[in-house]
Amino acid sequence: MRFDHAQLETLRVIVEEGTFDAAARRLHLTPSAVSQRVRALEAAAGQVLVRRTTPVGVTDAGEPVLRLARQLRLLDDEAAAELDSDGVVELAVVVNADSLATWFRPVLAAVAERGGTALRLHIEDQAYSDELLRRGEVLAAVTAEPQPVQGCVVEPLGSLRYRPAAAPDLIERYRRGKGVDRARMPVVVFNEKDHLQDAAIRANPPVIVHRIPSAADYYEAIRCGLGWGMLPEGQLKSGVAAGEVAPLPGSRHLDVPLFWQRWRLEGTALTALTEDVRRAARAGLGRATART
């Protein structure tokens, strides 16, 4: 089957904007025209592609069609950029908050220096980021999933090392012999998807669990003594040097392997971004190892 380019673009914009009305304003069409394009696209596919919810989403059948729409947009942007030095290529990428706060930052600097690329970053836990690839919402992901999503290629980046840490005063308050009383010591987690502390929490269920869904504020919460939490090693080192946090006595580190998944497309901007990610990973991540 062949899909109409304008209908595919309409699907992409609807998903990005979240509603038919917002998509109509962006496309300079009437809501009725947007609906007609979607119905025509669904007729061509022979299946329902769009979930009429708020915000709008795609069905399982709509995921590969949305992915195709984004791929065509990327190719269009690449061609336009080659023909026009002022052209801009938009790259939608998902990365976990801890990576963005640590080793991934040189990628942002490289993209800024090169110019001509507009990054649209999504923040998602590494254990769930491959879902955005599968739904066609992004073209590349930093993920914990080693198996490639259909239509993607995957390569190992290395491992992000975490260590349990807390404010020095909090550690002293709950110190017990060579360790700390984790059953009584409050814990800080990022959000409901954050399972880094699971093993310790299962062994010593805490009375108080705080949720702080922001990488910068998560560190601040630990620094202020709200509870202990898992910090990326780079962030921990700078905090230890400043006297703000310290590793929990008697604790062990946790290595989380990370992978780079991207669409199987050979575009200039995506290839350059992949090289940026590889360089940053070599400099900022350790070799992938088992959990210890």
PDB file of N, CA, C and O in Angstrom, residues 88-143:
ATOM      1  N   VAL A  88      17.044  23.583   8.803  1.00  0.00           N
ATOM      2  CA  VAL A  88      17.148  22.998  10.141  1.00  0.00           C
ATOM      3  C   VAL A  88      16.549  21.597  10.131  1.00  0.00           C
ATOM      4  O   VAL A  88      15.455  21.385   9.593  1.00  0.00           O
ATOM      5  N   VAL A  89      17.263  20.655  10.740  1.00  0.00           N
ATOM      6  CA  VAL A  89      16.787  19.279  10.888  1.00  0.00           C
ATOM      7  C   VAL A  89      16.374  19.076  12.338  1.00  0.00           C
ATOM      8  O   VAL A  89      17.149  19.342  13.251  1.00  0.00           O
ATOM      9  N   GLU A  90      15.159  18.593  12.553  1.00  0.00           N
ATOM     10  CA  GLU A  90      14.675  18.341  13.908  1.00  0.00           C
ATOM     11  C   GLU A  90      14.917  16.879  14.261  1.00  0.00           C
ATOM     12  O   GLU A  90      14.532  15.978  13.518  1.00  0.00           O
ATOM     13  N   LEU A  91      15.542  16.639  15.416  1.00  0.00           N
ATOM     14  CA  LEU A  91      15.826  15.291  15.890  1.00  0.00           C
ATOM     15  C   LEU A  91      15.153  15.089  17.246  1.00  0.00           C
ATOM     16  O   LEU A  91      15.486  15.767  18.212  1.00  0.00           O
ATOM     17  N   ALA A  92      14.201  14.154  17.292  1.00  0.00           N
ATOM     18  CA  ALA A  92      13.528  13.824  18.546  1.00  0.00           C
ATOM     19  C   ALA A  92      14.258  12.663  19.200  1.00  0.00           C
ATOM     20  O   ALA A  92      14.411  11.591  18.602  1.00  0.00           O
ATOM     21  N   VAL A  93      14.714  12.869  20.417  1.00  0.00           N
ATOM     22  CA  VAL A  93      15.549  11.887  21.124  1.00  0.00           C
ATOM     23  C   VAL A  93      15.040  11.748  22.547  1.00  0.00           C
ATOM     24  O   VAL A  93      14.615  12.728  23.167  1.00  0.00           O
ATOM     25  N   VAL A  94      15.092  10.523  23.081  1.00  0.00           N
ATOM     26  CA  VAL A  94      14.724  10.304  24.475  1.00  0.00           C
ATOM     27  C   VAL A  94      15.970   9.887  25.258  1.00  0.00           C
ATOM     28  O   VAL A  94      16.771   9.079  24.793  1.00  0.00           O
ATOM     29  N   VAL A  95      16.127  10.471  26.436  1.00  0.00           N
ATOM     30  CA  VAL A  95      17.285  10.196  27.289  1.00  0.00           C
ATOM     31  C   VAL A  95      16.814  10.214  28.735  1.00  0.00           C
ATOM     32  O   VAL A  95      15.880  10.942  29.077  1.00  0.00           O
ATOM     33  N   ASN A  96      17.418   9.401  29.577  1.00  0.00           N
ATOM     34  CA  ASN A  96      17.038   9.408  30.984  1.00  0.00           C
ATOM     35  C   ASN A  96      17.635  10.622  31.695  1.00  0.00           C
ATOM     36  O   ASN A  96      18.646  11.176  31.275  1.00  0.00           O
ATOM     37  N   ALA A  97      16.985  11.044  32.771  1.00  0.00           N
ATOM     38  CA  ALA A  97      17.354  12.289  33.450  1.00  0.00           C
ATOM     39  C   ALA A  97      18.778  12.256  33.978  1.00  0.00           C
ATOM     40  O   ALA A  97      19.504  13.257  33.896  1.00  0.00           O
ATOM     41  N   ASP A  98      19.224  11.121  34.514  1.00  0.00           N
ATOM     42  CA  ASP A  98      20.573  11.049  35.074  1.00  0.00           C
ATOM     43  C   ASP A  98      21.639  11.182  33.992  1.00  0.00           C
ATOM     44  O   ASP A  98      22.677  11.807  34.213  1.00  0.00           O
ATOM     45  N   SER A  99      21.390  10.599  32.827  1.00  0.00           N
ATOM     46  CA  SER A  99      22.342  10.759  31.724  1.00  0.00           C
ATOM     47  C   SER A  99      22.398  12.203  31.269  1.00  0.00           C
ATOM     48  O   SER A  99      23.477  12.762  31.033  1.00  0.00           O
ATOM     49  N   LEU A 100      21.226  12.836  31.156  1.00  0.00           N
ATOM     50  CA  LEU A 100      21.185  14.231  30.718  1.00  0.00           C
ATOM     51  C   LEU A 100      21.921  15.142  31.703  1.00  0.00           C
ATOM     52  O   LEU A 100      22.532  16.129  31.301  1.00  0.00           O
ATOM     53  N   ALA A 101      21.894  14.780  32.980  1.00  0.00           N
ATOM     54  CA  ALA A 101      22.541  15.606  34.002  1.00  0.00           C
ATOM     55  C   ALA A 101      24.033  15.335  34.121  1.00  0.00           C
ATOM     56  O   ALA A 101      24.736  16.085  34.806  1.00  0.00           O
ATOM     57  N   THR A 102      24.528  14.289  33.428  1.00  0.00           N
ATOM     58  CA  THR A 102      25.944  13.922  33.589  1.00  0.00           C
ATOM     59  C   THR A 102      26.632  13.763  32.235  1.00  0.00           C
ATOM     60  O   THR A 102      26.967  14.751  31.587  1.00  0.00           O
ATOM     61  N   TRP A 103      26.810  12.549  31.781  1.00  0.00           N
ATOM     62  CA  TRP A 103      27.688  12.271  30.639  1.00  0.00           C
ATOM     63  C   TRP A 103      27.139  12.773  29.307  1.00  0.00           C
ATOM     64  O   TRP A 103      27.906  13.007  28.369  1.00  0.00           O
ATOM     65  N   PHE A 104      25.803  12.971  29.187  1.00  0.00           N
ATOM     66  CA  PHE A 104      25.193  13.351  27.914  1.00  0.00           C
ATOM     67  C   PHE A 104      25.370  14.832  27.596  1.00  0.00           C
ATOM     68  O   PHE A 104      25.172  15.251  26.453  1.00  0.00           O
ATOM     69  N   ARG A 105      25.772  15.631  28.560  1.00  0.00           N
ATOM     70  CA  ARG A 105      25.831  17.083  28.340  1.00  0.00           C
ATOM     71  C   ARG A 105      26.782  17.497  27.206  1.00  0.00           C
ATOM     72  O   ARG A 105      26.478  18.447  26.477  1.00  0.00           O
ATOM     73  N   PRO A 106      27.937  16.846  27.019  1.00  0.00           N
ATOM     74  CA  PRO A 106      28.776  17.214  25.869  1.00  0.00           C
ATOM     75  C   PRO A 106      28.077  17.037  24.526  1.00  0.00           C
ATOM     76  O   PRO A 106      28.440  17.695  23.543  1.00  0.00           O
ATOM     77  N   VAL A 107      27.068  16.150  24.463  1.00  0.00           N
ATOM     78  CA  VAL A 107      26.307  15.989  23.222  1.00  0.00           C
ATOM     79  C   VAL A 107      25.578  17.290  22.897  1.00  0.00           C
ATOM     80  O   VAL A 107      25.538  17.731  21.742  1.00  0.00           O
ATOM     81  N   LEU A 108      25.012  17.918  23.904  1.00  0.00           N
ATOM     82  CA  LEU A 108      24.308  19.187  23.689  1.00  0.00           C
ATOM     83  C   LEU A 108      25.257  20.254  23.177  1.00  0.00           C
ATOM     84  O   LEU A 108      24.913  21.026  22.271  1.00  0.00           O
ATOM     85  N   ALA A 109      26.463  20.289  23.752  1.00  0.00           N
ATOM     86  CA  ALA A 109      27.457  21.275  23.312  1.00  0.00           C
ATOM     87  C   ALA A 109      27.870  21.035  21.865  1.00  0.00           C
ATOM     88  O   ALA A 109      28.037  21.986  21.092  1.00  0.00           O
ATOM     89  N   ALA A 110      28.030  19.759  21.491  1.00  0.00           N
ATOM     90  CA  ALA A 110      28.436  19.427  20.123  1.00  0.00           C
ATOM     91  C   ALA A 110      27.350  19.821  19.125  1.00  0.00           C
ATOM     92  O   ALA A 110      27.643  20.351  18.046  1.00  0.00           O
ATOM     93  N   VAL A 111      26.090  19.560  19.469  1.00  0.00           N
ATOM     94  CA  VAL A 111      24.983  19.930  18.585  1.00  0.00           C
ATOM     95  C   VAL A 111      24.917  21.450  18.430  1.00  0.00           C
ATOM     96  O   VAL A 111      24.712  21.975  17.331  1.00  0.00           O
ATOM     97  N   ALA A 112      25.118  22.177  19.531  1.00  0.00           N
ATOM     98  CA  ALA A 112      25.089  23.642  19.475  1.00  0.00           C
ATOM     99  C   ALA A 112      26.200  24.187  18.591  1.00  0.00           C
ATOM    100  O   ALA A 112      25.989  25.124  17.813  1.00  0.00           O
ATOM    101  N   GLU A 113      27.398  23.591  18.713  1.00  0.00           N
ATOM    102  CA  GLU A 113      28.533  24.072  17.931  1.00  0.00           C
ATOM    103  C   GLU A 113      28.349  23.805  16.447  1.00  0.00           C
ATOM    104  O   GLU A 113      28.709  24.637  15.598  1.00  0.00           O
ATOM    105  N   ARG A 114      27.772  22.660  16.120  1.00  0.00           N
ATOM    106  CA  ARG A 114      27.592  22.292  14.716  1.00  0.00           C
ATOM    107  C   ARG A 114      26.484  23.113  14.067  1.00  0.00           C
ATOM    108  O   ARG A 114      26.580  23.487  12.897  1.00  0.00           O
ATOM    109  N   GLY A 115      25.411  23.382  14.803  1.00  0.00           N
ATOM    110  CA  GLY A 115      24.303  24.159  14.259  1.00  0.00           C
ATOM    111  C   GLY A 115      23.487  23.373  13.251  1.00  0.00           C
ATOM    112  O   GLY A 115      23.841  22.258  12.856  1.00  0.00           O
ATOM    113  N   GLY A 116      22.372  23.935  12.860  1.00  0.00           N
ATOM    114  CA  GLY A 116      21.540  23.314  11.833  1.00  0.00           C
ATOM    115  C   GLY A 116      20.666  22.181  12.332  1.00  0.00           C
ATOM    116  O   GLY A 116      19.967  21.542  11.537  1.00  0.00           O
ATOM    117  N   THR A 117      20.697  21.910  13.641  1.00  0.00           N
ATOM    118  CA  THR A 117      19.897  20.823  14.211  1.00  0.00           C
ATOM    119  C   THR A 117      19.097  21.346  15.396  1.00  0.00           C
ATOM    120  O   THR A 117      19.630  22.044  16.251  1.00  0.00           O
ATOM    121  N   ALA A 118      17.820  20.995  15.416  1.00  0.00           N
ATOM    122  CA  ALA A 118      16.961  21.332  16.548  1.00  0.00           C
ATOM    123  C   ALA A 118      16.669  20.054  17.320  1.00  0.00           C
ATOM    124  O   ALA A 118      16.010  19.142  16.803  1.00  0.00           O
ATOM    125  N   LEU A 119      17.192  19.948  18.535  1.00  0.00           N
ATOM    126  CA  LEU A 119      16.939  18.773  19.367  1.00  0.00           C
ATOM    127  C   LEU A 119      15.585  18.915  20.055  1.00  0.00           C
ATOM    128  O   LEU A 119      15.257  19.980  20.582  1.00  0.00           O
ATOM    129  N   ARG A 120      14.807  17.856  20.039  1.00  0.00           N
ATOM    130  CA  ARG A 120      13.566  17.806  20.812  1.00  0.00           C
ATOM    131  C   ARG A 120      13.710  16.645  21.787  1.00  0.00           C
ATOM    132  O   ARG A 120      13.470  15.487  21.445  1.00  0.00           O
ATOM    133  N   LEU A 121      14.139  16.949  22.998  1.00  0.00           N
ATOM    134  CA  LEU A 121      14.455  15.918  23.982  1.00  0.00           C
ATOM    135  C   LEU A 121      13.223  15.498  24.779  1.00  0.00           C
ATOM    136  O   LEU A 121      12.438  16.332  25.225  1.00  0.00           O
ATOM    137  N   HIS A 122      13.090  14.190  24.959  1.00  0.00           N
ATOM    138  CA  HIS A 122      12.103  13.614  25.858  1.00  0.00           C
ATOM    139  C   HIS A 122      12.872  13.015  27.036  1.00  0.00           C
ATOM    140  O   HIS A 122      13.926  12.403  26.846  1.00  0.00           O
ATOM    141  N   ILE A 123      12.361  13.183  28.242  1.00  0.00           N
ATOM    142  CA  ILE A 123      12.993  12.613  29.431  1.00  0.00           C
ATOM    143  C   ILE A 123      12.182  11.407  29.865  1.00  0.00           C
ATOM    144  O   ILE A 123      10.980  11.516  30.138  1.00  0.00           O
ATOM    145  N   GLU A 124      12.833  10.257  29.914  1.00  0.00           N
ATOM    146  CA  GLU A 124      12.162   9.025  30.312  1.00  0.00           C
ATOM    147  C   GLU A 124      13.182   8.076  30.920  1.00  0.00           C
ATOM    148  O   GLU A 124      14.350   8.081  30.532  1.00  0.00           O
ATOM    149  N   ASP A 125      12.745   7.287  31.883  1.00  0.00           N
ATOM    150  CA  ASP A 125      13.614   6.293  32.495  1.00  0.00           C
ATOM    151  C   ASP A 125      14.168   5.351  31.430  1.00  0.00           C
ATOM    152  O   ASP A 125      13.462   4.978  30.483  1.00  0.00           O
ATOM    153  N   GLN A 126      15.443   4.950  31.599  1.00  0.00           N
ATOM    154  CA  GLN A 126      16.088   4.116  30.594  1.00  0.00           C
ATOM    155  C   GLN A 126      15.385   2.774  30.390  1.00  0.00           C
ATOM    156  O   GLN A 126      15.498   2.152  29.337  1.00  0.00           O
ATOM    157  N   ALA A 127      14.632   2.320  31.386  1.00  0.00           N
ATOM    158  CA  ALA A 127      13.930   1.045  31.269  1.00  0.00           C
ATOM    159  C   ALA A 127      12.667   1.159  30.423  1.00  0.00           C
ATOM    160  O   ALA A 127      12.080   0.146  30.037  1.00  0.00           O
ATOM    161  N   TYR A 128      12.230   2.381  30.127  1.00  0.00           N
ATOM    162  CA  TYR A 128      10.975   2.591  29.406  1.00  0.00           C
ATOM    163  C   TYR A 128      11.156   3.383  28.109  1.00  0.00           C
ATOM    164  O   TYR A 128      10.203   3.531  27.342  1.00  0.00           O
ATOM    165  N   SER A 129      12.363   3.882  27.860  1.00  0.00           N
ATOM    166  CA  SER A 129      12.556   4.787  26.722  1.00  0.00           C
ATOM    167  C   SER A 129      12.354   4.100  25.376  1.00  0.00           C
ATOM    168  O   SER A 129      12.001   4.765  24.391  1.00  0.00           O
ATOM    169  N   ASP A 130      12.574   2.781  25.309  1.00  0.00           N
ATOM    170  CA  ASP A 130      12.398   2.098  24.028  1.00  0.00           C
ATOM    171  C   ASP A 130      10.936   2.115  23.579  1.00  0.00           C
ATOM    172  O   ASP A 130      10.649   1.960  22.386  1.00  0.00           O
ATOM    173  N   GLU A 131      10.005   2.335  24.515  1.00  0.00           N
ATOM    174  CA  GLU A 131       8.593   2.416  24.137  1.00  0.00           C
ATOM    175  C   GLU A 131       8.327   3.612  23.228  1.00  0.00           C
ATOM    176  O   GLU A 131       7.486   3.551  22.329  1.00  0.00           O
ATOM    177  N   LEU A 132       9.039   4.718  23.461  1.00  0.00           N
ATOM    178  CA  LEU A 132       8.855   5.892  22.605  1.00  0.00           C
ATOM    179  C   LEU A 132       9.367   5.619  21.193  1.00  0.00           C
ATOM    180  O   LEU A 132       8.806   6.117  20.214  1.00  0.00           O
ATOM    181  N   LEU A 133      10.425   4.828  21.085  1.00  0.00           N
ATOM    182  CA  LEU A 133      10.906   4.415  19.762  1.00  0.00           C
ATOM    183  C   LEU A 133       9.868   3.537  19.072  1.00  0.00           C
ATOM    184  O   LEU A 133       9.578   3.707  17.888  1.00  0.00           O
ATOM    185  N   ARG A 134       9.319   2.610  19.838  1.00  0.00           N
ATOM    186  CA  ARG A 134       8.354   1.666  19.271  1.00  0.00           C
ATOM    187  C   ARG A 134       7.117   2.395  18.765  1.00  0.00           C
ATOM    188  O   ARG A 134       6.539   2.014  17.746  1.00  0.00           O
ATOM    189  N   ARG A 135       6.710   3.450  19.480  1.00  0.00           N
ATOM    190  CA  ARG A 135       5.521   4.207  19.069  1.00  0.00           C
ATOM    191  C   ARG A 135       5.829   5.220  17.976  1.00  0.00           C
ATOM    192  O   ARG A 135       4.924   5.885  17.470  1.00  0.00           O
ATOM    193  N   GLY A 136       7.111   5.368  17.627  1.00  0.00           N
ATOM    194  CA  GLY A 136       7.472   6.303  16.575  1.00  0.00           C
ATOM    195  C   GLY A 136       7.567   7.739  17.029  1.00  0.00           C
ATOM    196  O   GLY A 136       7.643   8.654  16.206  1.00  0.00           O
ATOM    197  N   GLU A 137       7.581   7.978  18.356  1.00  0.00           N
ATOM    198  CA  GLU A 137       7.612   9.347  18.870  1.00  0.00           C
ATOM    199  C   GLU A 137       9.009   9.953  18.837  1.00  0.00           C
ATOM    200  O   GLU A 137       9.154  11.183  18.852  1.00  0.00           O
ATOM    201  N   VAL A 138      10.038   9.125  18.826  1.00  0.00           N
ATOM    202  CA  VAL A 138      11.415   9.604  18.753  1.00  0.00           C
ATOM    203  C   VAL A 138      12.169   8.763  17.727  1.00  0.00           C
ATOM    204  O   VAL A 138      11.740   7.681  17.348  1.00  0.00           O
ATOM    205  N   LEU A 139      13.317   9.279  17.276  1.00  0.00           N
ATOM    206  CA  LEU A 139      14.104   8.546  16.292  1.00  0.00           C
ATOM    207  C   LEU A 139      15.356   7.918  16.906  1.00  0.00           C
ATOM    208  O   LEU A 139      16.050   7.152  16.250  1.00  0.00           O
ATOM    209  N   ALA A 140      15.647   8.245  18.170  1.00  0.00           N
ATOM    210  CA  ALA A 140      16.808   7.656  18.834  1.00  0.00           C
ATOM    211  C   ALA A 140      16.581   7.692  20.335  1.00  0.00           C
ATOM    212  O   ALA A 140      15.816   8.529  20.840  1.00  0.00           O
ATOM    213  N   ALA A 141      17.252   6.787  21.042  1.00  0.00           N
ATOM    214  CA  ALA A 141      17.022   6.687  22.481  1.00  0.00           C
ATOM    215  C   ALA A 141      18.256   6.182  23.200  1.00  0.00           C
ATOM    216  O   ALA A 141      18.975   5.306  22.699  1.00  0.00           O
ATOM    217  N   VAL A 142      18.502   6.740  24.374  1.00  0.00           N
ATOM    218  CA  VAL A 142      19.407   6.140  25.347  1.00  0.00           C
ATOM    219  C   VAL A 142      18.530   5.215  26.183  1.00  0.00           C
ATOM    220  O   VAL A 142      17.577   5.665  26.823  1.00  0.00           O
ATOM    221  N   THR A 143      18.816   3.928  26.159  1.00  0.00           N
ATOM    222  CA  THR A 143      17.915   2.949  26.741  1.00  0.00           C
ATOM    223  C   THR A 143      18.674   1.826  27.424  1.00  0.00           C
ATOM    224  O   THR A 143      19.859   1.614  27.152  1.00  0.00           O
TER     225      THR A 143
END
